[in-house]
């Protein structure tokens, strides 16, 4: 994440707590962190200053301001609406395409196994005829197997790398939106209708977080972000049977990141944490929606052997077995 570990505590120079709308000074720890950040990153010319003033971040600011101006909603609702719109218009189609690619790859596995079996027999025969060493035979098998599998991916237009497009789009968008909201919360962004966006955010919250430029002292938003992210990870893990060692390590890593997000979210303005929470909720909804047989059929995602006619019932049963009924 965009954070550094130092002196035994988390430092978040780019998301440090801003001054309040009333102009009161930042706490001493915040000034110290900001000072250390400026000195260590090269001052105004640092990488973060360049990121905060970049065209994608400015575009994210314009999107937020445009939605706020068009909808006339308070800022907490504007942040939620913008998140839903972006996730629905950008990441949902990409996620559906990801599932489409992965389904085609899964359906190729029987053919790949059949090719592997025949190729292994052919290489064994050739190795016996030409007296190849085990190393030469193994390299010959791997080289030809990679070529044949690549031909299958090209034939069905389903190279697994295409399934990673979602990550390359979603993560930068998450970064740009977070930095844009940080600019708003610290007063670094331009004004709207003669009023500072920071001043509007200071009164644009709701319930226990009326000031979106302040931290959530109750930790309700940060903990909610962590819990929702963990739930997404567990849903993914439950639908995978017989995960490889690499997949298991990745799952544990993402779990750790989800837990780490809780203290990180407790050190940033509530506007950013609210965006993270809305984004995570949309991610959870998107994950559940893409398990629906009707929605998958609507998106023309091919059927696979692992598909279920009752995915939600199966998910609940697996969740109950793993976390509730286990002895």
Short mmCIF file of C-alpha atoms in Angstrom, two decimals, residues 54-264:
data_model
loop_
_atom_site.label_atom_id
_atom_site.label_comp_id
_atom_site.label_asym_id
_atom_site.label_seq_id
_atom_site.Cartn_x
_atom_site.Cartn_y
_atom_site.Cartn_z
CA UNK A 54 -1.40 14.50 -12.25
CA UNK A 55 -4.02 14.48 -14.99
CA UNK A 56 -5.77 11.26 -13.78
CA UNK A 57 -6.20 12.72 -10.27
CA UNK A 58 -7.52 15.98 -11.72
CA UNK A 59 -9.94 13.94 -13.82
CA UNK A 60 -11.12 12.11 -10.69
CA UNK A 61 -11.65 15.48 -8.97
CA UNK A 62 -13.66 16.72 -11.96
CA UNK A 63 -15.81 13.58 -11.85
CA UNK A 64 -16.57 14.07 -8.15
CA UNK A 65 -17.32 17.77 -8.61
CA UNK A 66 -19.46 17.04 -11.65
CA UNK A 67 -21.56 14.47 -9.81
CA UNK A 68 -21.89 16.79 -6.79
CA UNK A 69 -22.98 19.70 -8.99
CA UNK A 70 -25.39 17.66 -11.13
CA UNK A 71 -27.00 15.62 -8.36
CA UNK A 72 -27.05 18.32 -5.68
CA UNK A 73 -26.52 15.67 -3.03
CA UNK A 74 -24.51 16.03 0.18
CA UNK A 75 -20.92 14.94 -0.15
CA UNK A 76 -21.34 11.61 1.65
CA UNK A 77 -24.04 10.62 -0.86
CA UNK A 78 -22.04 12.04 -3.75
CA UNK A 79 -19.04 9.87 -2.85
CA UNK A 80 -21.26 6.80 -2.64
CA UNK A 81 -23.05 7.57 -5.91
CA UNK A 82 -19.80 8.19 -7.76
CA UNK A 83 -18.35 4.92 -6.46
CA UNK A 84 -21.41 2.94 -7.53
CA UNK A 85 -21.39 4.58 -10.97
CA UNK A 86 -17.69 3.96 -11.59
CA UNK A 87 -17.77 0.38 -10.33
CA UNK A 88 -20.92 -0.35 -12.30
CA UNK A 89 -19.76 1.25 -15.54
CA UNK A 90 -16.08 0.27 -15.48
CA UNK A 91 -15.19 -2.61 -13.20
CA UNK A 92 -18.36 -4.72 -13.50
CA UNK A 93 -18.00 -5.22 -17.29
CA UNK A 94 -14.29 -5.96 -16.81
CA UNK A 95 -15.09 -8.46 -14.04
CA UNK A 96 -17.65 -10.16 -16.28
CA UNK A 97 -15.01 -10.37 -19.03
CA UNK A 98 -12.55 -11.80 -16.50
CA UNK A 99 -15.01 -14.56 -15.58
CA UNK A 100 -15.62 -15.17 -19.30
CA UNK A 101 -11.90 -15.72 -19.91
CA UNK A 102 -11.43 -17.88 -16.82
CA UNK A 103 -14.45 -20.03 -17.73
CA UNK A 104 -13.02 -20.68 -21.20
CA UNK A 105 -9.63 -21.53 -19.69
CA UNK A 106 -11.30 -23.94 -17.26
CA UNK A 107 -13.17 -25.64 -20.08
CA UNK A 108 -9.88 -26.16 -21.91
CA UNK A 109 -8.35 -28.15 -19.06
CA UNK A 110 -9.62 -31.60 -20.20
CA UNK A 111 -8.19 -30.95 -23.68
CA UNK A 112 -4.91 -29.73 -22.20
CA UNK A 113 -4.63 -32.86 -20.03
CA UNK A 114 -5.30 -35.05 -23.07
CA UNK A 115 -2.60 -33.24 -25.07
CA UNK A 116 -0.18 -33.57 -22.16
CA UNK A 117 -0.75 -37.31 -21.95
CA UNK A 118 -0.19 -37.89 -25.68
CA UNK A 119 2.79 -35.55 -25.82
CA UNK A 120 4.39 -37.32 -22.88
CA UNK A 121 4.06 -40.64 -24.70
CA UNK A 122 5.51 -39.22 -27.92
CA UNK A 123 8.46 -37.63 -26.14
CA UNK A 124 9.13 -40.91 -24.31
CA UNK A 125 9.23 -42.78 -27.62
CA UNK A 126 11.53 -40.21 -29.23
CA UNK A 127 13.79 -40.13 -26.20
CA UNK A 128 14.16 -43.90 -26.35
CA UNK A 129 14.90 -43.82 -30.10
CA UNK A 130 17.39 -40.96 -29.96
CA UNK A 131 18.78 -41.85 -26.52
CA UNK A 132 17.95 -38.47 -25.00
CA UNK A 133 18.86 -37.79 -21.40
CA UNK A 134 16.06 -37.18 -18.92
CA UNK A 135 16.89 -33.47 -18.91
CA UNK A 136 16.65 -33.17 -22.72
CA UNK A 137 13.40 -35.13 -22.76
CA UNK A 138 11.95 -32.94 -20.03
CA UNK A 139 12.92 -29.71 -21.79
CA UNK A 140 11.52 -30.98 -25.08
CA UNK A 141 8.25 -31.88 -23.40
CA UNK A 142 7.92 -28.49 -21.67
CA UNK A 143 8.81 -26.52 -24.81
CA UNK A 144 6.25 -28.31 -26.96
CA UNK A 145 3.63 -28.26 -24.23
CA UNK A 146 3.91 -24.49 -23.87
CA UNK A 147 3.58 -24.10 -27.63
CA UNK A 148 0.51 -26.33 -27.86
CA UNK A 149 -1.23 -24.68 -24.91
CA UNK A 150 -0.52 -21.24 -26.36
CA UNK A 151 -2.10 -22.37 -29.64
CA UNK A 152 -5.21 -23.43 -27.71
CA UNK A 153 -5.40 -20.03 -26.00
CA UNK A 154 -5.07 -18.29 -29.36
CA UNK A 155 -7.67 -20.56 -30.93
CA UNK A 156 -10.23 -19.82 -28.22
CA UNK A 157 -9.05 -16.23 -27.65
CA UNK A 158 -8.72 -16.76 -23.91
CA UNK A 159 -5.14 -16.12 -22.85
CA UNK A 160 -5.13 -15.98 -19.01
CA UNK A 161 -3.31 -12.63 -19.06
CA UNK A 162 -6.51 -11.05 -20.36
CA UNK A 163 -8.12 -11.91 -17.03
CA UNK A 164 -5.72 -9.49 -15.29
CA UNK A 165 -7.02 -6.40 -17.12
CA UNK A 166 -9.44 -5.78 -14.25
CA UNK A 167 -6.57 -5.34 -11.79
CA UNK A 168 -4.67 -2.94 -14.07
CA UNK A 169 -7.76 -0.72 -14.34
CA UNK A 170 -9.35 -1.05 -10.90
CA UNK A 171 -6.28 -0.46 -8.71
CA UNK A 172 -5.13 2.77 -10.45
CA UNK A 173 -8.71 4.07 -10.36
CA UNK A 174 -8.82 3.36 -6.61
CA UNK A 175 -5.55 5.26 -6.14
CA UNK A 176 -6.63 8.27 -8.22
CA UNK A 177 -9.98 8.58 -6.43
CA UNK A 178 -8.31 8.28 -3.02
CA UNK A 179 -5.76 10.99 -3.84
CA UNK A 180 -8.49 13.23 -5.27
CA UNK A 181 -10.47 12.96 -2.03
CA UNK A 182 -7.31 13.62 -0.05
CA UNK A 183 -6.79 16.81 -2.09
CA UNK A 184 -10.35 17.85 -1.29
CA UNK A 185 -9.98 17.05 2.40
CA UNK A 186 -6.75 19.03 2.81
CA UNK A 187 -7.82 22.02 0.74
CA UNK A 188 -5.33 21.27 -2.01
CA UNK A 189 -8.03 21.17 -4.70
CA UNK A 190 -9.78 24.13 -6.32
CA UNK A 191 -12.99 25.66 -5.04
CA UNK A 192 -16.54 25.06 -6.20
CA UNK A 193 -19.06 27.92 -6.51
CA UNK A 194 -16.89 30.19 -4.40
CA UNK A 195 -16.73 27.76 -1.47
CA UNK A 196 -13.78 25.59 -0.63
CA UNK A 197 -14.48 21.91 -1.22
CA UNK A 198 -12.75 21.28 2.10
CA UNK A 199 -15.32 23.47 3.86
CA UNK A 200 -18.15 21.59 2.15
CA UNK A 201 -16.69 18.24 3.17
CA UNK A 202 -16.39 19.48 6.76
CA UNK A 203 -20.20 19.57 6.92
CA UNK A 204 -20.94 16.95 4.27
CA UNK A 205 -20.95 13.83 6.42
CA UNK A 206 -23.75 11.97 8.17
CA UNK A 207 -24.43 10.02 11.36
CA UNK A 208 -21.28 9.57 13.46
CA UNK A 209 -18.97 11.12 10.82
CA UNK A 210 -20.43 14.60 10.08
CA UNK A 211 -16.99 15.97 9.20
CA UNK A 212 -15.56 14.15 6.19
CA UNK A 213 -12.20 15.90 6.56
CA UNK A 214 -11.66 14.44 10.05
CA UNK A 215 -10.68 10.96 11.16
CA UNK A 216 -13.33 8.49 12.28
CA UNK A 217 -12.58 8.39 16.00
CA UNK A 218 -15.13 5.58 16.50
CA UNK A 219 -13.23 3.28 14.08
CA UNK A 220 -16.58 2.10 12.70
CA UNK A 221 -15.69 2.95 9.10
CA UNK A 222 -12.15 1.48 9.25
CA UNK A 223 -13.33 -1.77 10.86
CA UNK A 224 -16.16 -2.03 8.34
CA UNK A 225 -13.67 -1.71 5.48
CA UNK A 226 -11.54 -4.51 6.93
CA UNK A 227 -14.50 -6.81 7.58
CA UNK A 228 -15.97 -6.37 4.09
CA UNK A 229 -12.59 -7.00 2.46
CA UNK A 230 -12.11 -10.14 4.56
CA UNK A 231 -15.57 -11.32 3.57
CA UNK A 232 -14.67 -10.90 -0.10
CA UNK A 233 -11.50 -12.93 0.42
CA UNK A 234 -13.37 -15.72 2.22
CA UNK A 235 -16.02 -15.92 -0.49
CA UNK A 236 -13.26 -16.31 -3.06
CA UNK A 237 -11.54 -18.98 -0.96
CA UNK A 238 -14.76 -20.93 -0.40
CA UNK A 239 -15.47 -21.24 -4.10
CA UNK A 240 -12.00 -22.62 -4.79
CA UNK A 241 -11.59 -26.35 -4.17
CA UNK A 242 -8.09 -27.75 -3.96
CA UNK A 243 -6.18 -24.49 -4.22
CA UNK A 244 -2.53 -24.66 -5.20
CA UNK A 245 0.18 -23.68 -2.73
CA UNK A 246 0.65 -20.37 -4.58
CA UNK A 247 -3.08 -19.60 -4.41
CA UNK A 248 -3.05 -20.41 -0.69
CA UNK A 249 -0.15 -18.02 -0.08
CA UNK A 250 -1.90 -15.29 -2.06
CA UNK A 251 -5.08 -15.82 -0.04
CA UNK A 252 -3.20 -15.46 3.24
CA UNK A 253 -1.43 -12.36 1.92
CA UNK A 254 -4.71 -10.69 0.93
CA UNK A 255 -6.18 -11.55 4.32
CA UNK A 256 -3.21 -9.84 5.99
CA UNK A 257 -3.64 -6.77 3.78
CA UNK A 258 -7.35 -6.63 4.64
CA UNK A 259 -6.53 -6.61 8.36
CA UNK A 260 -3.76 -4.04 7.85
CA UNK A 261 -6.26 -1.76 6.10
CA UNK A 262 -8.06 -1.23 9.41
CA UNK A 263 -5.31 0.80 11.16
CA UNK A 264 -4.44 2.46 7.84
#
